[in-house]
mmCIF file with all atom_site columns, C-alpha atoms in Angstrom:
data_model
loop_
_atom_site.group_PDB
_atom_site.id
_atom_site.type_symbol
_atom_site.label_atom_id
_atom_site.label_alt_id
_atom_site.label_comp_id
_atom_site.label_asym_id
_atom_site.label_entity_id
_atom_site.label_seq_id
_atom_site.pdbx_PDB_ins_code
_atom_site.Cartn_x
_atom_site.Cartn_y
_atom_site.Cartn_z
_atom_site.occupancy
_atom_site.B_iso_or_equiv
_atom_site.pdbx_formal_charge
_atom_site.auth_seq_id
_atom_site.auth_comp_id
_atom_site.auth_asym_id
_atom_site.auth_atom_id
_atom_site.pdbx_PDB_model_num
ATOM 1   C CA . UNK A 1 1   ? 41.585 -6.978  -6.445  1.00 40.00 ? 1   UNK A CA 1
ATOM 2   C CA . UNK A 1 2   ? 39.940 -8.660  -9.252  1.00 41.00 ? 2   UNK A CA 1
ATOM 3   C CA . UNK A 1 3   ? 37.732 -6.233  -11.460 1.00 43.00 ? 3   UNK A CA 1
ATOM 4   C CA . UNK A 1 4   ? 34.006 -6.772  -11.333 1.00 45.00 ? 4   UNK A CA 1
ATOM 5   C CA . UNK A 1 5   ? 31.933 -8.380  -13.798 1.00 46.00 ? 5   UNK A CA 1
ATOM 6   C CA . UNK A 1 6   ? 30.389 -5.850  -15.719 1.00 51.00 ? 6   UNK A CA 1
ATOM 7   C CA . UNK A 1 7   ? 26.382 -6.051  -16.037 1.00 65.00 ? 7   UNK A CA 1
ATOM 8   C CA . UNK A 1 8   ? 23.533 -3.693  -17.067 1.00 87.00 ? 8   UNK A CA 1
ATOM 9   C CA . UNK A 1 9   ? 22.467 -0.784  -15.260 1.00 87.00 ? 9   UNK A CA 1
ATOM 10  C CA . UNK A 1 10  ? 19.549 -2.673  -15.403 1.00 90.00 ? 10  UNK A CA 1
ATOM 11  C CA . UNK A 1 11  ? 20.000 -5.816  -14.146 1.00 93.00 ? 11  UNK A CA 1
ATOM 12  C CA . UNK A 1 12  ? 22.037 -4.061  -11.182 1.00 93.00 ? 12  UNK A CA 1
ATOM 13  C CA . UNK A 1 13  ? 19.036 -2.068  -10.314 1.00 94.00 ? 13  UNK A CA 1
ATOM 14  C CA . UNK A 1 14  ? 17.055 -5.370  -10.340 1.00 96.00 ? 14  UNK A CA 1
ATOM 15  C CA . UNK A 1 15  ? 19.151 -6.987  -7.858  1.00 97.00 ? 15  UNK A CA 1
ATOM 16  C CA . UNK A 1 16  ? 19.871 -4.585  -5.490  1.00 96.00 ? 16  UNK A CA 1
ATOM 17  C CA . UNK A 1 17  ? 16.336 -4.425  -5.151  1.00 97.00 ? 17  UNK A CA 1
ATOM 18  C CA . UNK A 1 18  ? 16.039 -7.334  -4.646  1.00 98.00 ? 18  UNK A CA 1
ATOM 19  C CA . UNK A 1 19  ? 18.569 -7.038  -1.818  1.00 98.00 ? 19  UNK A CA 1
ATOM 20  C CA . UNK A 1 20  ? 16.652 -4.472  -0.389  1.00 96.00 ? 20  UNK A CA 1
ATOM 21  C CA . UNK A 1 21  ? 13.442 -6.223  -0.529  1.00 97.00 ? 21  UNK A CA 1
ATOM 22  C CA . UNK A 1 22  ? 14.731 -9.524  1.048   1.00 96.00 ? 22  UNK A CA 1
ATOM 23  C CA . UNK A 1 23  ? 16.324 -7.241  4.143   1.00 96.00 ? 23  UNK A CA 1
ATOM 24  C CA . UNK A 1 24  ? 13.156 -5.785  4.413   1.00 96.00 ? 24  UNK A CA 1
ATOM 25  C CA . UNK A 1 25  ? 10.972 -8.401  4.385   1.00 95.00 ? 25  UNK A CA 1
ATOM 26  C CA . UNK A 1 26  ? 12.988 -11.666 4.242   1.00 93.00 ? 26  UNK A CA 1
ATOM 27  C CA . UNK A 1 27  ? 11.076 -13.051 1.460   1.00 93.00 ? 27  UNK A CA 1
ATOM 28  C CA . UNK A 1 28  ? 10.917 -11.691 -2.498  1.00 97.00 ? 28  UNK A CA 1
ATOM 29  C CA . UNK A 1 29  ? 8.854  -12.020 -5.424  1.00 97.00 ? 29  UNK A CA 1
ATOM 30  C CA . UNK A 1 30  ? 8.542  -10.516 -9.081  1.00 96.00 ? 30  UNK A CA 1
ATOM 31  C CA . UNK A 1 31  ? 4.927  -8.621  -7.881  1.00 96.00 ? 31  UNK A CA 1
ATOM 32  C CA . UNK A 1 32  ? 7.129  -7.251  -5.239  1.00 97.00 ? 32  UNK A CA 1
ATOM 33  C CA . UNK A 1 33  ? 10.003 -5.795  -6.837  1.00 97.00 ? 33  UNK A CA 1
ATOM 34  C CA . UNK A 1 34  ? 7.189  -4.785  -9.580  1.00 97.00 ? 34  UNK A CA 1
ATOM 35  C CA . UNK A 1 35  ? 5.754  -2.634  -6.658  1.00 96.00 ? 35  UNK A CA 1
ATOM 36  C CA . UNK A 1 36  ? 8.602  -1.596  -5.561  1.00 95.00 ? 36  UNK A CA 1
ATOM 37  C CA . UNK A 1 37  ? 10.305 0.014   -8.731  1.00 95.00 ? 37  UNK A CA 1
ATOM 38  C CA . UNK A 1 38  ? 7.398  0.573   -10.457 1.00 95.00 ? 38  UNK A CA 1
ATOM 39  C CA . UNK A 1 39  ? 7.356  -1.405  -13.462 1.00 95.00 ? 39  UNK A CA 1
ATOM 40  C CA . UNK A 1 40  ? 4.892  -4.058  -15.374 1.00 95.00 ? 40  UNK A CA 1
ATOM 41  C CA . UNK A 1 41  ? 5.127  -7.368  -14.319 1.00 94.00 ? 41  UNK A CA 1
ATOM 42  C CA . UNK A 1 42  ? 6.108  -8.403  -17.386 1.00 95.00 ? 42  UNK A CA 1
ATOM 43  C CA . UNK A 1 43  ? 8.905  -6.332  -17.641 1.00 94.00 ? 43  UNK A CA 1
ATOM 44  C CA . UNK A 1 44  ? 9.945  -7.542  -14.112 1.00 95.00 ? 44  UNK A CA 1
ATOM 45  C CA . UNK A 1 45  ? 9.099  -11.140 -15.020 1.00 94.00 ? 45  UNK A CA 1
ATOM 46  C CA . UNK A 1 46  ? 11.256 -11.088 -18.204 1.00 95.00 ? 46  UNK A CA 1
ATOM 47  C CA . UNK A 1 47  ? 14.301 -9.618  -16.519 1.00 95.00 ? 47  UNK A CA 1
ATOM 48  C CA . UNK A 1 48  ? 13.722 -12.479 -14.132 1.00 97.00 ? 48  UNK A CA 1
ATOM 49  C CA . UNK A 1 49  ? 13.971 -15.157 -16.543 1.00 96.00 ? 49  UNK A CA 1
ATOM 50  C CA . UNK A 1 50  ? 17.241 -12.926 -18.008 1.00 95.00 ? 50  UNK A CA 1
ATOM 51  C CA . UNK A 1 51  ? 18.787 -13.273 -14.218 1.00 97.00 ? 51  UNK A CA 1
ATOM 52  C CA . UNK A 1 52  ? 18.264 -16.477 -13.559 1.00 96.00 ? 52  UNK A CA 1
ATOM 53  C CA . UNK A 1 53  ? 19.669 -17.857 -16.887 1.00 96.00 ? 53  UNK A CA 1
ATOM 54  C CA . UNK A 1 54  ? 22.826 -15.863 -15.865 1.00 95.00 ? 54  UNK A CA 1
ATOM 55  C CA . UNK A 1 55  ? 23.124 -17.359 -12.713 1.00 96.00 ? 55  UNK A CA 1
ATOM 56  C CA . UNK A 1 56  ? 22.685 -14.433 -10.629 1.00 97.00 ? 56  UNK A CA 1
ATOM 57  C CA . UNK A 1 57  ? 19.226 -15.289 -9.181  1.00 98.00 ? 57  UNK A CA 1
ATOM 58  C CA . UNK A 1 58  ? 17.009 -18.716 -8.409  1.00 97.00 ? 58  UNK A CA 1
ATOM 59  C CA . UNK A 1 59  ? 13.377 -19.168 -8.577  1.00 96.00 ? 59  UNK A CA 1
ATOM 60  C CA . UNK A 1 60  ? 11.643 -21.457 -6.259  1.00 96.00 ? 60  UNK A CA 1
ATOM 61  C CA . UNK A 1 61  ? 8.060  -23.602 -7.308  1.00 94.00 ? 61  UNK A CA 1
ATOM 62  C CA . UNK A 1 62  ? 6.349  -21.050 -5.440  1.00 94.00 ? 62  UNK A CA 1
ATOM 63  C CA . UNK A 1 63  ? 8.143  -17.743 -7.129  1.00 94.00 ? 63  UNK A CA 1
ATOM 64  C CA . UNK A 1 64  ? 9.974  -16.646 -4.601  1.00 97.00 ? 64  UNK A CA 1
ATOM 65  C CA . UNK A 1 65  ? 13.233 -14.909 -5.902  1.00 98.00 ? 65  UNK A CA 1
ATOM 66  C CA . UNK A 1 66  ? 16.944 -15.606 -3.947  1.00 97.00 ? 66  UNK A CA 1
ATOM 67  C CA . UNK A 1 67  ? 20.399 -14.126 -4.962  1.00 98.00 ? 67  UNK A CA 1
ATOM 68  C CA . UNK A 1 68  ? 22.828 -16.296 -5.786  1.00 98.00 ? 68  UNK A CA 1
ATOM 69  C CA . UNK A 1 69  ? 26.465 -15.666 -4.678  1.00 97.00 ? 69  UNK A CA 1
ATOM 70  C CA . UNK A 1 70  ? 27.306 -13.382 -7.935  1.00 96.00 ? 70  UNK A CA 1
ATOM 71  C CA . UNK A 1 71  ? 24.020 -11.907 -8.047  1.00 97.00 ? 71  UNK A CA 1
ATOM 72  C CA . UNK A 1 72  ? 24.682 -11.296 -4.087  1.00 97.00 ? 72  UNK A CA 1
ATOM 73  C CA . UNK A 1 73  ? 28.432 -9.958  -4.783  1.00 96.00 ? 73  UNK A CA 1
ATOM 74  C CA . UNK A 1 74  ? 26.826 -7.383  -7.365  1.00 95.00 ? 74  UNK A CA 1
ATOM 75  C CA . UNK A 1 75  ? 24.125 -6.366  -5.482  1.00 96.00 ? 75  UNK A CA 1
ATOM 76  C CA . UNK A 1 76  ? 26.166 -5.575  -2.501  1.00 96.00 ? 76  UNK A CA 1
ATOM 77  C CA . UNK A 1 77  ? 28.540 -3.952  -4.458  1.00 93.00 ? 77  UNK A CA 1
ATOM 78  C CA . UNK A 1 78  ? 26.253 -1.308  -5.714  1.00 94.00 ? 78  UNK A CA 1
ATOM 79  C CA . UNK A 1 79  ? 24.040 -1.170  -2.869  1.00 95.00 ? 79  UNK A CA 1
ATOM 80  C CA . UNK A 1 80  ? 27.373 0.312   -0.570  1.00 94.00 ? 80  UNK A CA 1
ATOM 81  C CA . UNK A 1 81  ? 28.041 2.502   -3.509  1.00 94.00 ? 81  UNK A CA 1
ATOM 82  C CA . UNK A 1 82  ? 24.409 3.830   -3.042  1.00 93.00 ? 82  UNK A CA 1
ATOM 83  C CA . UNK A 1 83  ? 24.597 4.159   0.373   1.00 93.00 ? 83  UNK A CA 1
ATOM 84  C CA . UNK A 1 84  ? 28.079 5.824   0.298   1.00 92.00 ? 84  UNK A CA 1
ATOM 85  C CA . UNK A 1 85  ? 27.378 8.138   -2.402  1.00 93.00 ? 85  UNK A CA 1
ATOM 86  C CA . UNK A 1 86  ? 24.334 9.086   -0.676  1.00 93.00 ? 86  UNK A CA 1
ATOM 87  C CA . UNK A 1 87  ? 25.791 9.777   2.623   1.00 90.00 ? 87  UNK A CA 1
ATOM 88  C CA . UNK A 1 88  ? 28.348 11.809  0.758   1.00 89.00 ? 88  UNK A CA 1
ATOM 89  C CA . UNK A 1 89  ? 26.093 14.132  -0.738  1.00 92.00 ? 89  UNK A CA 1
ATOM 90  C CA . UNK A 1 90  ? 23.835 14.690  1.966   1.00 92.00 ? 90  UNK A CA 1
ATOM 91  C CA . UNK A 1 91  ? 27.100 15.817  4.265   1.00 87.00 ? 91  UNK A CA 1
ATOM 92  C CA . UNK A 1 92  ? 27.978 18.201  1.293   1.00 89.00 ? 92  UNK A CA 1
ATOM 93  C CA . UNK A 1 93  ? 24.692 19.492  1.703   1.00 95.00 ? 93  UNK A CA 1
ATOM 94  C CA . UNK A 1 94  ? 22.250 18.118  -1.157  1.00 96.00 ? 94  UNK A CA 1
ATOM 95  C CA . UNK A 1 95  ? 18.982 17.679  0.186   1.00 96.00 ? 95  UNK A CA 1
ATOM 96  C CA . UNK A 1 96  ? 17.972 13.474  0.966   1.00 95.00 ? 96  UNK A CA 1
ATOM 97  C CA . UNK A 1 97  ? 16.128 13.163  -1.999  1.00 95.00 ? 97  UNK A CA 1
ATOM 98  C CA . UNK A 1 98  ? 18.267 14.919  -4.614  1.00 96.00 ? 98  UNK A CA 1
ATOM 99  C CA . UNK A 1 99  ? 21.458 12.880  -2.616  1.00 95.00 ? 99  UNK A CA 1
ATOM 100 C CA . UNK A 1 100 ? 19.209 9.678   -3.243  1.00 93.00 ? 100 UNK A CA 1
ATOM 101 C CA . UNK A 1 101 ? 18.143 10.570  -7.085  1.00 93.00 ? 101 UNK A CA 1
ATOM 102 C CA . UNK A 1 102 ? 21.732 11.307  -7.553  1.00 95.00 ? 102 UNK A CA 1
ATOM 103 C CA . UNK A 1 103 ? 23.600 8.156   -6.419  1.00 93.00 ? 103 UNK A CA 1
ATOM 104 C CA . UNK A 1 104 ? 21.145 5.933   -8.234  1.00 90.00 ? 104 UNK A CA 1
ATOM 105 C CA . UNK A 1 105 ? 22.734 7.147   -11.429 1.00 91.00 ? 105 UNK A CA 1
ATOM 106 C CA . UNK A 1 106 ? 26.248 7.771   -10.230 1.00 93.00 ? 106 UNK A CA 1
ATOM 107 C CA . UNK A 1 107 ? 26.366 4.326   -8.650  1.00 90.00 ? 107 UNK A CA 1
ATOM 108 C CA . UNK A 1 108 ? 26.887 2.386   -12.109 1.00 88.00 ? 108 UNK A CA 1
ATOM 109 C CA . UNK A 1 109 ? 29.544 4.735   -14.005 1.00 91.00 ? 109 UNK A CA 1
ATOM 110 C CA . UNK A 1 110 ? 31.750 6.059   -11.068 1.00 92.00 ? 110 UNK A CA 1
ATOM 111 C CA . UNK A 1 111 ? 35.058 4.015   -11.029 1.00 91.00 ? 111 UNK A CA 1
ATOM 112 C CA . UNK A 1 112 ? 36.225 1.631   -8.337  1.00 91.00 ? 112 UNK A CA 1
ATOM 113 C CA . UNK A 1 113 ? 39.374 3.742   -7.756  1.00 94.00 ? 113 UNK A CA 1
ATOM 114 C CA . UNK A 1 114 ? 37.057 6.774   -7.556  1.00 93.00 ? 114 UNK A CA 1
ATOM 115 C CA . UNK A 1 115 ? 34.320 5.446   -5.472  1.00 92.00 ? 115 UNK A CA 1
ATOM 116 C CA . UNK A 1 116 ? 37.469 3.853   -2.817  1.00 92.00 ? 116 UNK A CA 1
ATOM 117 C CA . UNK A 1 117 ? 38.649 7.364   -2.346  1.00 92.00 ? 117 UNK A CA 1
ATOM 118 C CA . UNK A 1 118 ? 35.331 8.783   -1.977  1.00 88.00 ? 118 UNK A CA 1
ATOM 119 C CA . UNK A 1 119 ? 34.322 6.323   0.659   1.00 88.00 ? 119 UNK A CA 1
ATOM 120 C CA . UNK A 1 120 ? 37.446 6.772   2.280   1.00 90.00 ? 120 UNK A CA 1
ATOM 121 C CA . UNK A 1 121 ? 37.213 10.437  2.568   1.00 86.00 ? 121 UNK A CA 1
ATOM 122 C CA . UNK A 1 122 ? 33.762 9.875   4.028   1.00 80.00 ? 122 UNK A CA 1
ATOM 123 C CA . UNK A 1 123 ? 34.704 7.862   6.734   1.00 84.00 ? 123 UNK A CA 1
ATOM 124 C CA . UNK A 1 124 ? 37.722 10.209  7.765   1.00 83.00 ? 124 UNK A CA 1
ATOM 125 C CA . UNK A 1 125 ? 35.316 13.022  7.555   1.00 77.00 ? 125 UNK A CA 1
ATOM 126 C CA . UNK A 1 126 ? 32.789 11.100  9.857   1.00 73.00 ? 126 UNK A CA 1
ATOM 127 C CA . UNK A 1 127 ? 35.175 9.853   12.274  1.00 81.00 ? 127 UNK A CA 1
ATOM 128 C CA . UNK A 1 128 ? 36.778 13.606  12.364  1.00 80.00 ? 128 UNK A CA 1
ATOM 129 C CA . UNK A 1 129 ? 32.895 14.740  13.494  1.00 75.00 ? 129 UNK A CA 1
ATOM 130 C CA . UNK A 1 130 ? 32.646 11.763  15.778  1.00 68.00 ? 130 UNK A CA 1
ATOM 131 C CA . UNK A 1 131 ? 31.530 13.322  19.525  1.00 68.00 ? 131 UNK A CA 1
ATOM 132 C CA . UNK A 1 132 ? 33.988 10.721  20.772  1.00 59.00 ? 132 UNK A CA 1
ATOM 133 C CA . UNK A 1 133 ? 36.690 12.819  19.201  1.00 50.00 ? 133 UNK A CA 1
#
C-alpha cells in the first residue's frame, strides 16, 4: 500500500470540511467552510489559494470550491479515521462530544498500521453485537 502524502493538520482539516460540507449541501464555498469551522474569511480564503496551488482543490468563476482527486483521497482518508475513531470511543464509553473532540486530534498523528487494527477491532466488535448474531 503506498504511504500517504503527508500534509498539514491544517490543510486536512480544511478539506475534510470541505467534504463534509459538499455531502451536506452539494455545493461549497470559502464563507461556508468560514461558518462552519469558525474562522476569518481571510484565513479561510488564504488557505484556499494554498490548496488550490497544490492541486488538491479548484475554484470555479463563481467561488465555488471542488476536491480534486488528491484533495478527495486525503479528505476521505481522514474523514473514516474521524468517523472510526469516534465510533471507537463512544463504544468504550466516552461521551459523543469528548469521542468527537478526541478524534479530531488523534485523526492526524495515529499511524496507518495503528488506525487498521483499530478499525478492524471495531468492526469485529460490532459485528459480535450484531442482533443478527
Amino acid at each position: 500500500m503506498a504511504k500517504p502524502m503527508k500534509i498539514q493538520r491544517s490543510a486536512e482539516d480544511y478539506l475534510e470540511t470541505i467534504l463534509i460540507l459538499h455531502q451536506r449541501t452539494g455545493a461549497v464555498r470559502s464563507i461556508d467552510i468560514a461558518n462552519e469551522m469558525h474562522f476569518s474569511k481571510p484565513s479561510v480564503s488564504t488557505a484556499m489559494k494554498r490548496l488550490r496551488e497544490q492541486g488538491k482543490i479548484v475554484v470555479d468563476g463563481g467561488g465555488y470550491i471542488t476536491l480534486t482527486p488528491t484533495g478527495e483521497a486525503i479528505a476521505s482518508r481522514i474523514y473514516d479515521r474521524h468517523t472510526t475513531l469516534s465510533q471507537m470511543l463512544i463504544a468504550l464509553g466516552v461521551s459523543e462530544e469528548t469521542a468527537r473532540e478526541d478524534a479530531c486530534r488523534m485523526e492526524h498523528v495515529i499511524s496507518q498500521e495503528s488506525f487498521d487494527r483499530l478499525k478492524e477491532h471495531l468492526a469485529l466488535r460490532l459485528s459480535s453485537e450484531s442482533p443478527d448474531k
